Short mmCIF file of C-alpha atoms in Angstrom, two decimals:
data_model
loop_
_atom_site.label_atom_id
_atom_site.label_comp_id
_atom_site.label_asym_id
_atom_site.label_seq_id
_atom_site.Cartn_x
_atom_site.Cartn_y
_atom_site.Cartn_z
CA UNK A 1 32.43 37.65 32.88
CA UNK A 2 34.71 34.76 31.40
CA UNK A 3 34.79 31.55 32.94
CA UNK A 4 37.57 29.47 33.06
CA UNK A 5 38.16 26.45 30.27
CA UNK A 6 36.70 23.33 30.69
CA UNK A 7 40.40 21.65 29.84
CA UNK A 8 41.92 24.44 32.46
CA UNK A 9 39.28 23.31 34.91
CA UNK A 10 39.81 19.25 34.36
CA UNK A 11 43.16 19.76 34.52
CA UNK A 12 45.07 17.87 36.89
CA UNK A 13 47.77 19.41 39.19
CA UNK A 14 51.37 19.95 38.05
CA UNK A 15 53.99 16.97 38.88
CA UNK A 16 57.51 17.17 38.38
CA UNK A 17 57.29 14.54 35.73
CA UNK A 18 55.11 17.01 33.43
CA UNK A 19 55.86 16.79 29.49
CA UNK A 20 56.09 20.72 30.36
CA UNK A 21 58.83 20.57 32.27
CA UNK A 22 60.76 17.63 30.25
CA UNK A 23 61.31 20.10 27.99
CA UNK A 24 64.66 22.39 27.55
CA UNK A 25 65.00 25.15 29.80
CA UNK A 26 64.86 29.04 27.99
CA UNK A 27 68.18 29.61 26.47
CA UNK A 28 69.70 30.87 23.73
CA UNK A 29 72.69 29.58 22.36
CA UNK A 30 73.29 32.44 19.07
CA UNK A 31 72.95 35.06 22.11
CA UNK A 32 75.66 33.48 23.77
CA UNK A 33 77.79 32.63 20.80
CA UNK A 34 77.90 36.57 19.90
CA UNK A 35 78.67 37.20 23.38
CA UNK A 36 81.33 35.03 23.37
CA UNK A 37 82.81 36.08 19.94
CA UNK A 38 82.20 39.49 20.66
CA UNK A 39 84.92 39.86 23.38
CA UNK A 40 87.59 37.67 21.25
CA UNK A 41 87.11 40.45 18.62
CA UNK A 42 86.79 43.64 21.14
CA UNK A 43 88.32 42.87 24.41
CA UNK A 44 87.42 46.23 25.88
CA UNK A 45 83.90 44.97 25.88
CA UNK A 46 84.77 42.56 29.06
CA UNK A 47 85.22 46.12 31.51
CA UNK A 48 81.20 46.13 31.17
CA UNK A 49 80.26 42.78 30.28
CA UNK A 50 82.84 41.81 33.12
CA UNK A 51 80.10 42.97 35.56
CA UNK A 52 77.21 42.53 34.33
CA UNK A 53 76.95 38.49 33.59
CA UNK A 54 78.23 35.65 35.41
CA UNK A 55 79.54 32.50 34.10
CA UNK A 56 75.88 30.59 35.32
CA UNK A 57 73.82 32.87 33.15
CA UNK A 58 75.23 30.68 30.08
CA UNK A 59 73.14 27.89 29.69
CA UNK A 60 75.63 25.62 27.69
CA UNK A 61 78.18 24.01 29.81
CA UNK A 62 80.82 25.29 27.26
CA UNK A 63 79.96 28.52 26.79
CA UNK A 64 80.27 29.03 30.72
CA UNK A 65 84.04 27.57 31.08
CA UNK A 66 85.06 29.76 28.82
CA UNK A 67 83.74 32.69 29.92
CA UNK A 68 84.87 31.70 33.76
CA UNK A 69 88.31 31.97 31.86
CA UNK A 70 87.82 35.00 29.74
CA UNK A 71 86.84 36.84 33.12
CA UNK A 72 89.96 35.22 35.13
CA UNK A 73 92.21 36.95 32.36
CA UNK A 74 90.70 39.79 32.66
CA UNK A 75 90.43 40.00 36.44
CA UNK A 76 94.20 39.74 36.41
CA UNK A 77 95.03 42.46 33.73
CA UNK A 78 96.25 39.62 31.02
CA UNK A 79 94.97 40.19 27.31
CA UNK A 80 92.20 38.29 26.28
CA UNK A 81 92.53 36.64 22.60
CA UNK A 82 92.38 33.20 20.68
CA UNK A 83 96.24 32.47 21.72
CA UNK A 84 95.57 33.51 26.32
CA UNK A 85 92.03 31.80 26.21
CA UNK A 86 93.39 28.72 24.64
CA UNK A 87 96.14 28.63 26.58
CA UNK A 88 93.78 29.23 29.95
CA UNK A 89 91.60 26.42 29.08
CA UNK A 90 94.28 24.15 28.71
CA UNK A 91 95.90 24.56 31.93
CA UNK A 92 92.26 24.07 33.70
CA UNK A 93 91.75 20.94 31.83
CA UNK A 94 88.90 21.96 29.93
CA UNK A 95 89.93 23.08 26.36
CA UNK A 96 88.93 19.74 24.81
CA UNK A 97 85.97 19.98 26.89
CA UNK A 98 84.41 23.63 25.08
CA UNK A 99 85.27 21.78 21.96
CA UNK A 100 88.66 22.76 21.48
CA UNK A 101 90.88 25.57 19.31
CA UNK A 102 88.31 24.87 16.68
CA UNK A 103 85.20 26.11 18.33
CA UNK A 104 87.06 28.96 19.74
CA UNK A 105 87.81 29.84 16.24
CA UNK A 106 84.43 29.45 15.01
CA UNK A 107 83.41 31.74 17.83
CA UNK A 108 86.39 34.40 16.70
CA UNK A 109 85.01 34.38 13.42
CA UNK A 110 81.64 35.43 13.98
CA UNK A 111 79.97 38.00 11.56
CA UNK A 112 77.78 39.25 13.58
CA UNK A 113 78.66 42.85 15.36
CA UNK A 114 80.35 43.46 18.88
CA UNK A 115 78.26 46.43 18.66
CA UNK A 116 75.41 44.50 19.86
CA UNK A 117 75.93 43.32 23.11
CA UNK A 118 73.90 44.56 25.43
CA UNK A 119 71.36 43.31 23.48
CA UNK A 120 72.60 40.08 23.21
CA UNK A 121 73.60 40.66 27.21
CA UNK A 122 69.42 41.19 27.74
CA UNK A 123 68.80 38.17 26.33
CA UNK A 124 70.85 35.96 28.04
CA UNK A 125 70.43 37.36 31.44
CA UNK A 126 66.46 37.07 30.61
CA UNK A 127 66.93 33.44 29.83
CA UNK A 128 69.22 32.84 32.66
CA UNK A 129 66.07 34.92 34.99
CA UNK A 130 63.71 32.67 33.08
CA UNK A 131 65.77 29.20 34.30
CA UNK A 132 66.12 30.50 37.76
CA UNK A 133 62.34 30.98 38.21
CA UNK A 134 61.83 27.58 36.99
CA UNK A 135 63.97 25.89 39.80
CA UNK A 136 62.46 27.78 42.00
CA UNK A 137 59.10 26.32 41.35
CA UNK A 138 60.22 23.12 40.74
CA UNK A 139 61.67 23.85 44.49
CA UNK A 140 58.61 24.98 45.60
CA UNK A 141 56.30 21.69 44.06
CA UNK A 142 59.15 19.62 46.12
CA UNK A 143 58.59 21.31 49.16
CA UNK A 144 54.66 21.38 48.62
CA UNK A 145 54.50 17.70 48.00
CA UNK A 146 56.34 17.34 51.34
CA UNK A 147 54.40 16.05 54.28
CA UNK A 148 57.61 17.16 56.58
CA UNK A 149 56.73 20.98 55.67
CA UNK A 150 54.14 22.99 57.57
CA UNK A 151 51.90 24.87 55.24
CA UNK A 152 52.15 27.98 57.27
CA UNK A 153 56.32 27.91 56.19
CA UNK A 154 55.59 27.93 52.93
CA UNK A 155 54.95 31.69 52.62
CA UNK A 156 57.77 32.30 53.81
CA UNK A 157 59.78 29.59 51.69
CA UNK A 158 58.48 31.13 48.59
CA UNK A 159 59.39 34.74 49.74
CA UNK A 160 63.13 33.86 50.23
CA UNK A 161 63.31 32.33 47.02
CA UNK A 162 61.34 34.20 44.57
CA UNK A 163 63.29 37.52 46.38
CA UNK A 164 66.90 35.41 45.65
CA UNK A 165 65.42 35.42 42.12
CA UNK A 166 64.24 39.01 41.57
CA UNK A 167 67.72 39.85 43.09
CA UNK A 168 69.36 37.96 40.69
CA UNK A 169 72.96 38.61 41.74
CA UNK A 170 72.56 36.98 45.40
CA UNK A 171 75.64 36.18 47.32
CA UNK A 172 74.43 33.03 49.66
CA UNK A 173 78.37 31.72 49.85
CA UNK A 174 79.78 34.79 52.53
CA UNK A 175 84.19 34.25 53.69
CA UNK A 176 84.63 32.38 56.09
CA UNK A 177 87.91 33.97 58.50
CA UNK A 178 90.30 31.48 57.05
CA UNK A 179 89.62 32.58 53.91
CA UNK A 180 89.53 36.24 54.16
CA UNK A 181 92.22 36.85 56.99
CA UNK A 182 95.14 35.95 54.79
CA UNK A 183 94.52 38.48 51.73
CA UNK A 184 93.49 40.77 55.14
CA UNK A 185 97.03 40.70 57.08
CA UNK A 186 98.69 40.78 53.44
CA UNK A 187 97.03 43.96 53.05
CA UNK A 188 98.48 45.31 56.52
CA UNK A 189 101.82 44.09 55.78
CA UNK A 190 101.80 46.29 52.36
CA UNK A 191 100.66 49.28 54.34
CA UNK A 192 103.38 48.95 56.98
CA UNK A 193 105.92 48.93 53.95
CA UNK A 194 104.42 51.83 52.52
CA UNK A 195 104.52 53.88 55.71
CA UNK A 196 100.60 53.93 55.91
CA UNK A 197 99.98 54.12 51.96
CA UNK A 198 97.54 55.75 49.82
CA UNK A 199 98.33 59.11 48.16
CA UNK A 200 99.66 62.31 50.16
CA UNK A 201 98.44 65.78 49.56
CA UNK A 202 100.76 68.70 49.44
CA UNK A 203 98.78 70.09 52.84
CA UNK A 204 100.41 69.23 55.99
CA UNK A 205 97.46 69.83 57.76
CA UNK A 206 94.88 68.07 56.04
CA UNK A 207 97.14 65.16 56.05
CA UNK A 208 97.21 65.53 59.71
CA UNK A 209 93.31 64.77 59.41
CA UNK A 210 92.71 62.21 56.32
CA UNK A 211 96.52 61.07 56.46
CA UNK A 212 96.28 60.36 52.43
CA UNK A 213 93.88 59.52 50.03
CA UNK A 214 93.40 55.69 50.12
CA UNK A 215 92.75 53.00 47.79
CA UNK A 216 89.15 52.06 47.29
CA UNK A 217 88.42 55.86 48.62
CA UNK A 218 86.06 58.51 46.83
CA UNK A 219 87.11 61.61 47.55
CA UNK A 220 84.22 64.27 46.77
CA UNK A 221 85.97 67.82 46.31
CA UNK A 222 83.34 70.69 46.37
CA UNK A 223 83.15 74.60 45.97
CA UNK A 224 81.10 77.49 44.39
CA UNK A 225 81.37 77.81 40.55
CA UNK A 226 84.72 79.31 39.91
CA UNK A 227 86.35 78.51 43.12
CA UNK A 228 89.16 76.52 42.43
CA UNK A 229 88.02 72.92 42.47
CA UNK A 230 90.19 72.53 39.05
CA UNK A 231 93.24 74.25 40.32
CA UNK A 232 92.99 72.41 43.50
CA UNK A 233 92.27 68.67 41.88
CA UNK A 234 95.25 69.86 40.14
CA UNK A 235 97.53 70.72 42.81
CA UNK A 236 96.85 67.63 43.92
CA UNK A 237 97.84 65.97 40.95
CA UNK A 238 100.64 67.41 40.38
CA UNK A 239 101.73 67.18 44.18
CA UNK A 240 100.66 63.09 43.76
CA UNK A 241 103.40 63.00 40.06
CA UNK A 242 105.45 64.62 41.79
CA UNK A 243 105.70 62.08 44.19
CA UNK A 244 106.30 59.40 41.42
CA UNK A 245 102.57 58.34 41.78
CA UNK A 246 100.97 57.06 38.39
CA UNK A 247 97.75 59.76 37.79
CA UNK A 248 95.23 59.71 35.64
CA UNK A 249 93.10 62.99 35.00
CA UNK A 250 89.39 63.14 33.21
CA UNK A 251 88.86 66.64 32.36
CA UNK A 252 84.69 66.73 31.06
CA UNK A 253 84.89 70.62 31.16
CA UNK A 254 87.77 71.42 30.14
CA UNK A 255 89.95 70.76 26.71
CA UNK A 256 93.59 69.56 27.11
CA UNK A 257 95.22 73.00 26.26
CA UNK A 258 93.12 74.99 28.60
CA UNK A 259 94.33 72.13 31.16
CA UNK A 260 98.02 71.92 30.27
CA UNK A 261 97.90 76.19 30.71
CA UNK A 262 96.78 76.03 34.16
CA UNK A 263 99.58 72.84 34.83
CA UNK A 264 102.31 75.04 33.04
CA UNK A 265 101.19 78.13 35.20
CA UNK A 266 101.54 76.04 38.30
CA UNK A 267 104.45 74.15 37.83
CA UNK A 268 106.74 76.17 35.62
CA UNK A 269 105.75 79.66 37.58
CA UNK A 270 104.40 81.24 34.19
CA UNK A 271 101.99 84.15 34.97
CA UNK A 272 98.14 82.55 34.02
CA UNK A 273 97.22 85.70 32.47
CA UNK A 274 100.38 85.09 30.05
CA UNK A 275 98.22 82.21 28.60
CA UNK A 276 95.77 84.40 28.12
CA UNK A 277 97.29 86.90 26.06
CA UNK A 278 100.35 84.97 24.74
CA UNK A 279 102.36 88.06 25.65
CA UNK A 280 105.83 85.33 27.27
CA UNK A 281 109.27 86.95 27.85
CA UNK A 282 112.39 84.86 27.15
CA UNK A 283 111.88 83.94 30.62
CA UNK A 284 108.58 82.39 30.27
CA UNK A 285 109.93 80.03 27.22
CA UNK A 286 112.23 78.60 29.12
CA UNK A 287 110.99 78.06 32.10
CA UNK A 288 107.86 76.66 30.04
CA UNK A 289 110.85 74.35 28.19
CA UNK A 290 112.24 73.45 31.59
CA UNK A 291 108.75 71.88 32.82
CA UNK A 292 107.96 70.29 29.44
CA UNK A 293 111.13 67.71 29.57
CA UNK A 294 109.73 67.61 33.79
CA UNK A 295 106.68 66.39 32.31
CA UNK A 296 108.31 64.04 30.14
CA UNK A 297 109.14 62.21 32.86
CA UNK A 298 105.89 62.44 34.76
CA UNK A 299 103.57 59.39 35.28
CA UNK A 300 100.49 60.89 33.95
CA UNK A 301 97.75 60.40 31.58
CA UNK A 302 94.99 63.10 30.40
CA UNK A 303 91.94 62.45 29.15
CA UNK A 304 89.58 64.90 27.88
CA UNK A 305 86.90 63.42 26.30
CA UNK A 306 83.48 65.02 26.63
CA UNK A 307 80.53 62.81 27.75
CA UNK A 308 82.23 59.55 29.04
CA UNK A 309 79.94 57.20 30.82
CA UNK A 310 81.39 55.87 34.12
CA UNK A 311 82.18 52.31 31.94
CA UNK A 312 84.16 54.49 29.61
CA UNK A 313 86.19 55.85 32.72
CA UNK A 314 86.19 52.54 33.81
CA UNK A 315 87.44 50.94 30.67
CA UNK A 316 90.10 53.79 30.38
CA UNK A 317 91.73 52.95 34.22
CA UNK A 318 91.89 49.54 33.67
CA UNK A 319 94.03 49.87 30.33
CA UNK A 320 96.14 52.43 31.90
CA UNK A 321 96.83 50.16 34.96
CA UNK A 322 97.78 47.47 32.82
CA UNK A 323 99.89 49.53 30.96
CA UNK A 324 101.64 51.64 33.07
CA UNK A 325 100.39 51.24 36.46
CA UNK A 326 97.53 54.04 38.22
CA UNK A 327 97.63 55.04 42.08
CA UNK A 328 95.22 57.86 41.67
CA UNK A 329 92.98 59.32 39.52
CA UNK A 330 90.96 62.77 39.47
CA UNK A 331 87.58 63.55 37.02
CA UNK A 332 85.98 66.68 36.49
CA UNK A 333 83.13 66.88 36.86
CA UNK A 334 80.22 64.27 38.76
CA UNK A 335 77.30 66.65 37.01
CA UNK A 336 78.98 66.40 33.69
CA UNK A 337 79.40 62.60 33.44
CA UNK A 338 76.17 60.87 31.21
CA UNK A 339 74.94 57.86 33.28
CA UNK A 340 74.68 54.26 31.81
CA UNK A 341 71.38 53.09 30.70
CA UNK A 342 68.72 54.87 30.92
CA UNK A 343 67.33 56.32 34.42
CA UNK A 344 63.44 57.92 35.42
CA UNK A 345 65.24 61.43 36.84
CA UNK A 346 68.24 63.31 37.28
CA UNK A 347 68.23 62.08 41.30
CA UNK A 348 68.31 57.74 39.99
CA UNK A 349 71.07 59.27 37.21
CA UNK A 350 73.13 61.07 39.95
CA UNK A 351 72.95 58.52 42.01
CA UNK A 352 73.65 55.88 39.44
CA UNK A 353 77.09 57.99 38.38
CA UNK A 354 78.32 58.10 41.92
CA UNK A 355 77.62 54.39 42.97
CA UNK A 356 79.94 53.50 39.69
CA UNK A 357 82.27 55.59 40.41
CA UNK A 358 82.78 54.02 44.12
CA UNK A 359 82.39 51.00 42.69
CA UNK A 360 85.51 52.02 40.11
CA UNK A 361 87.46 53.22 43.30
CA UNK A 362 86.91 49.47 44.95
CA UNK A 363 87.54 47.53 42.05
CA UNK A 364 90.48 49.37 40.87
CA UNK A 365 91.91 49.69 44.43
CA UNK A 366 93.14 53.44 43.90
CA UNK A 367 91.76 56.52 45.29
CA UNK A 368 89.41 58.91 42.98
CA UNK A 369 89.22 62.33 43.59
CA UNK A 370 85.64 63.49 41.86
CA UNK A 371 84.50 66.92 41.59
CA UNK A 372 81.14 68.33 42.17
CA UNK A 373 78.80 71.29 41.93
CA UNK A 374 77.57 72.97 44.94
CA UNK A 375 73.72 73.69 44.47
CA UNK A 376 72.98 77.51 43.31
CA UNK A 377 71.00 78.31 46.26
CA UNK A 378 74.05 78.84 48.30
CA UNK A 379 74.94 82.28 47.01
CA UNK A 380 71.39 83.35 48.09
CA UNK A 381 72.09 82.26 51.83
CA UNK A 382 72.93 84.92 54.89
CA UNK A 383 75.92 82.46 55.69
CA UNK A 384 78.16 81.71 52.79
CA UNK A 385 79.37 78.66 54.34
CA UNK A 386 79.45 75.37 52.71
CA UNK A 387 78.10 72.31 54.69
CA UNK A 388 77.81 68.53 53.31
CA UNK A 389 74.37 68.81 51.84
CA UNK A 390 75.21 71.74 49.90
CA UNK A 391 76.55 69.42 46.72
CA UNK A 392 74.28 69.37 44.00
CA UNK A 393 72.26 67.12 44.09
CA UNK A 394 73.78 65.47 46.90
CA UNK A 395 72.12 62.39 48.71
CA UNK A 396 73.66 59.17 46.92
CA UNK A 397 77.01 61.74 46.65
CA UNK A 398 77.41 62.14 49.87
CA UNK A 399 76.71 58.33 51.11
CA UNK A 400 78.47 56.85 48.79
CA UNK A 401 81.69 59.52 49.33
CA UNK A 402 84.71 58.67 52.07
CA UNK A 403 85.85 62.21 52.13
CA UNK A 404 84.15 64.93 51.14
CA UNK A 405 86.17 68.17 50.85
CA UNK A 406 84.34 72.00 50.29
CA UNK A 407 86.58 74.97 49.09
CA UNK A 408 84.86 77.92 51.37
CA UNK A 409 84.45 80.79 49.66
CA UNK A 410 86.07 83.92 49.99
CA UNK A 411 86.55 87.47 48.46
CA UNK A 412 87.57 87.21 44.73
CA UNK A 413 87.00 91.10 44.45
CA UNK A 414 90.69 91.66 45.79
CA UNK A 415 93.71 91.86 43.68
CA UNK A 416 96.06 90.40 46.18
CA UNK A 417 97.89 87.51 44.67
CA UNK A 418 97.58 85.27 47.60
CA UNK A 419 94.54 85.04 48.92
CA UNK A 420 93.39 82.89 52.00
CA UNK A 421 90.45 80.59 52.57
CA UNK A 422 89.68 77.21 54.20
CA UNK A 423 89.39 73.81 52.94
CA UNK A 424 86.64 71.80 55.19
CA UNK A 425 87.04 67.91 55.60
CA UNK A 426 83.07 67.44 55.82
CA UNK A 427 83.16 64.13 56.21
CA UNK A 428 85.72 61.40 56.81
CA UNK A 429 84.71 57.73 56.93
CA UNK A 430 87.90 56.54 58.16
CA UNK A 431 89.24 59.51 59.58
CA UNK A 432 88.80 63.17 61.31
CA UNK A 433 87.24 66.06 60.17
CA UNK A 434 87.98 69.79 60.59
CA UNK A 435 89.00 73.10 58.26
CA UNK A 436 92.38 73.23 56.99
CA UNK A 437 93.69 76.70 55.84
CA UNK A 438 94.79 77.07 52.56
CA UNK A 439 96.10 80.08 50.15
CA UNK A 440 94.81 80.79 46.61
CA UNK A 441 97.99 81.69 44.38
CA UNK A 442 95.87 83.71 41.73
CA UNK A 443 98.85 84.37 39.52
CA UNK A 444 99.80 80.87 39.12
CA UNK A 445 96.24 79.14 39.54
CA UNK A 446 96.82 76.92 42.61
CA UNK A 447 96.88 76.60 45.98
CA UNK A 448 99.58 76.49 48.49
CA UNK A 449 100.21 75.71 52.12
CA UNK A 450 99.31 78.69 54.55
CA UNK A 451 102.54 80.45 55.63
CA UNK A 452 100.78 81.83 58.33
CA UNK A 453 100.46 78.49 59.52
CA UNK A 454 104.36 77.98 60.04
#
């Protein structure tokens, strides 16, 4: 067996005055530089990068004032370029002090990709790991060296810290009431205005439970494979345009023409099966003509995209709030969306999707309505019933959901055009829950209030 050096052995004990620790901290300054530059050339990179590094994992004093200001321009929807960074800097006081228009040029001017970010991302936030362990221990030699501390506290010490640097995105600052009651009775006085706020659904009843979808709300819609959840995301929609509410749709599933047949059947009263078979009376055309200068007019955006990551989604909201406002948006489906990174299972991926996704709904402050798979083994059951836990997998779904809504089945075999079934509110965080009846307008692929109900 080895046995230690003699120099390890003769070694004295660490002081805070060690050559070791004279020297500069781990950093690297090109890392940060192509960070920097990176987001002057592509500013879409900040709706990841905005997240994922704060302005203390830059070691250079600069290089961390100007990304404070990069992320206060983005934070408040403004364009970030040479000309608004500038500009920021100099009403903070502090463009002289990152070395002025010059240095921002230089930065601007950089050869080296955008593309490679999150590798230059890794490195920093490693450094930035790599300082933070190093004040810790300095911390800890302080508070060994210190007759006032009891041995038996230094476990414990040394616990707190190395877990605030393993964490690496600790909080330790908290609101105090006089600084979070102000934005908080702002935010009732915009929901008296608004008559309670949020986003209505065309369902009397359910609104009677849920009132409306709410900002900051996921709203998990459920149902058997080919039971509706499209046509009734969609009703929705259209319901929420209707209403002069700015809606943004993700369709993973399906293309913008299959889409924009079911909308047409629903909202210009074309037969479905006419966009099937292309077989449309002089009726049809202009009714379909009618709803196309409607939809003109309509405050909505499509997106159809296969294979978005939830920062794609994200990235897409953002620019469509800026540009034309968003109150609500719908994506179809959770199972289809790729995670970020890389994940050991299908469970962390799942669960990795549906935490962004809230975390979209928060940051964005509008509802999103996402869709979801019911697991297989529900067709196989004596009672066709849907309950929570039914979603595919469903654990981080359902925690992280406010509402979750399941389309019950019913009997497709019929060739009624209205057909009746049951919405269930599963689960409402802020809210009731119960079953709200609903009928299935086959013809026109949507679903309708209940006249039975009236």
């Amino acid at each position: 067996m080895g046995q230690p050096s003699r120099r390890v052995l003769n070694s004295s004990p660490a002081t805070l005055d060690d050559a070791r620790l004279r020297n500069l901290p781990p950093q690297n300054l090109d890392a940060e530089q192509a960070i920097l530059g990176g987001v002057l050339r592509k500013m879409s990179l900040l709706d990841k990068l905005g997240v994922e590094l704060r302005p203390a994992d830059f070691y250079s004093p600069a290089h961390r004032m100007i990304w404070e200001a990069m992320l206060d321009l983005w934070r408040t929807l403004k364009p970030v370029d040479l000309i608004t960074l500038a500009a920021a800097l100099t009403a903070a006081g502090r463009l002289g002090a990152v070395g002025g228009p010059a240095y921002l040029g230089e930065l601007a001017g950089s050869t080296i990709s955008p593309a490679n970010s999150p590798h230059h991302v890794a490195i920093v936030r490693a450094m930035a790991k790599r300082r933070a362990m190093l004040d810790m221990a300095m911390r800890m030699m302080e508070i060994a060296y210190d007759p006032e501390h009891d041995p038996a506290e230094f476990v414990g010490i040394a616990q707190l810290a190395s877990d605030a640097v393993l964490k690496d995105r600790l909080d330790t600052h908290g609101e105090t009431p006089d600084e979070f009651l102000d934005p908080y009775t702002a935010y009732l006085e915009k929901l008296e205005e608004s008559g309670g706020g949020g986003v209505p659904t065309p369902f009397w009843k359910l609104n009677g439970l849920i009132r409306s979808f709410m900002p900051g709300e996921m709203i998990v819609v459920g149902a058997r494979p080919s039971h509706g959840k499209t046509a009734l995301a969609l009703t929705f929609a259209e319901h929420a345009v209707g209403l002069g509410h700015p809606t943004g749709i993700f369709s993973l599933e399906m293309g913008k023409h299959q889409l924009l047949n079911r909308m047409f059947s629903s909202g210009a009263g074309v037969a479905a099966q006419r966009f099937r078979d292309g077989r449309f009376s002089d009726e049809d055309w202009s009714r379909i003509y009618d709803h196309c200068q409607r939809m003109k007019q309509m405050p909505l955006r499509i997106y159809d995209k296969p294979a978005r990551k939830p920062s794609d989604i994200r990235a897409a909201c953002r620019r469509w709030r800026q540009d034309s406002g968003l109150d609500i948006v719908f994506i179809d489906y959770a199972q289809l969306i790729p995670p970020d990174g890389h994940h050991q299972n299908r469970e962390q991926e799942i669960a990795s999707i549906s935490r962004s996704i809230k975390l979209m709904a928060e940051d964005l402050a509008v509802p999103v309505v996402l869709l979801a798979q019911v697991n297989r083994e529900v067709a196989k059951r004596k009672s066709p019933r849907l309950v929570e836990s039914d979603l595919r997998e469903s654990g981080a779904i359902e925690q992280d959901a406010d509402i979750i809504l399941l389309i019950q089945p019913w009997d497709r075999s019929g060739r009624e055009d209205i057909q009746f079934t049951q919405l269930t509110v599963a689960k409402s965080r802020n809210s009731m829950t119960g079953d709200v009846p609903v009928a299935y307008n086959r013809k026109n692929v949507r679903f309708e209030q209940d006249d039975r109900l009236n």
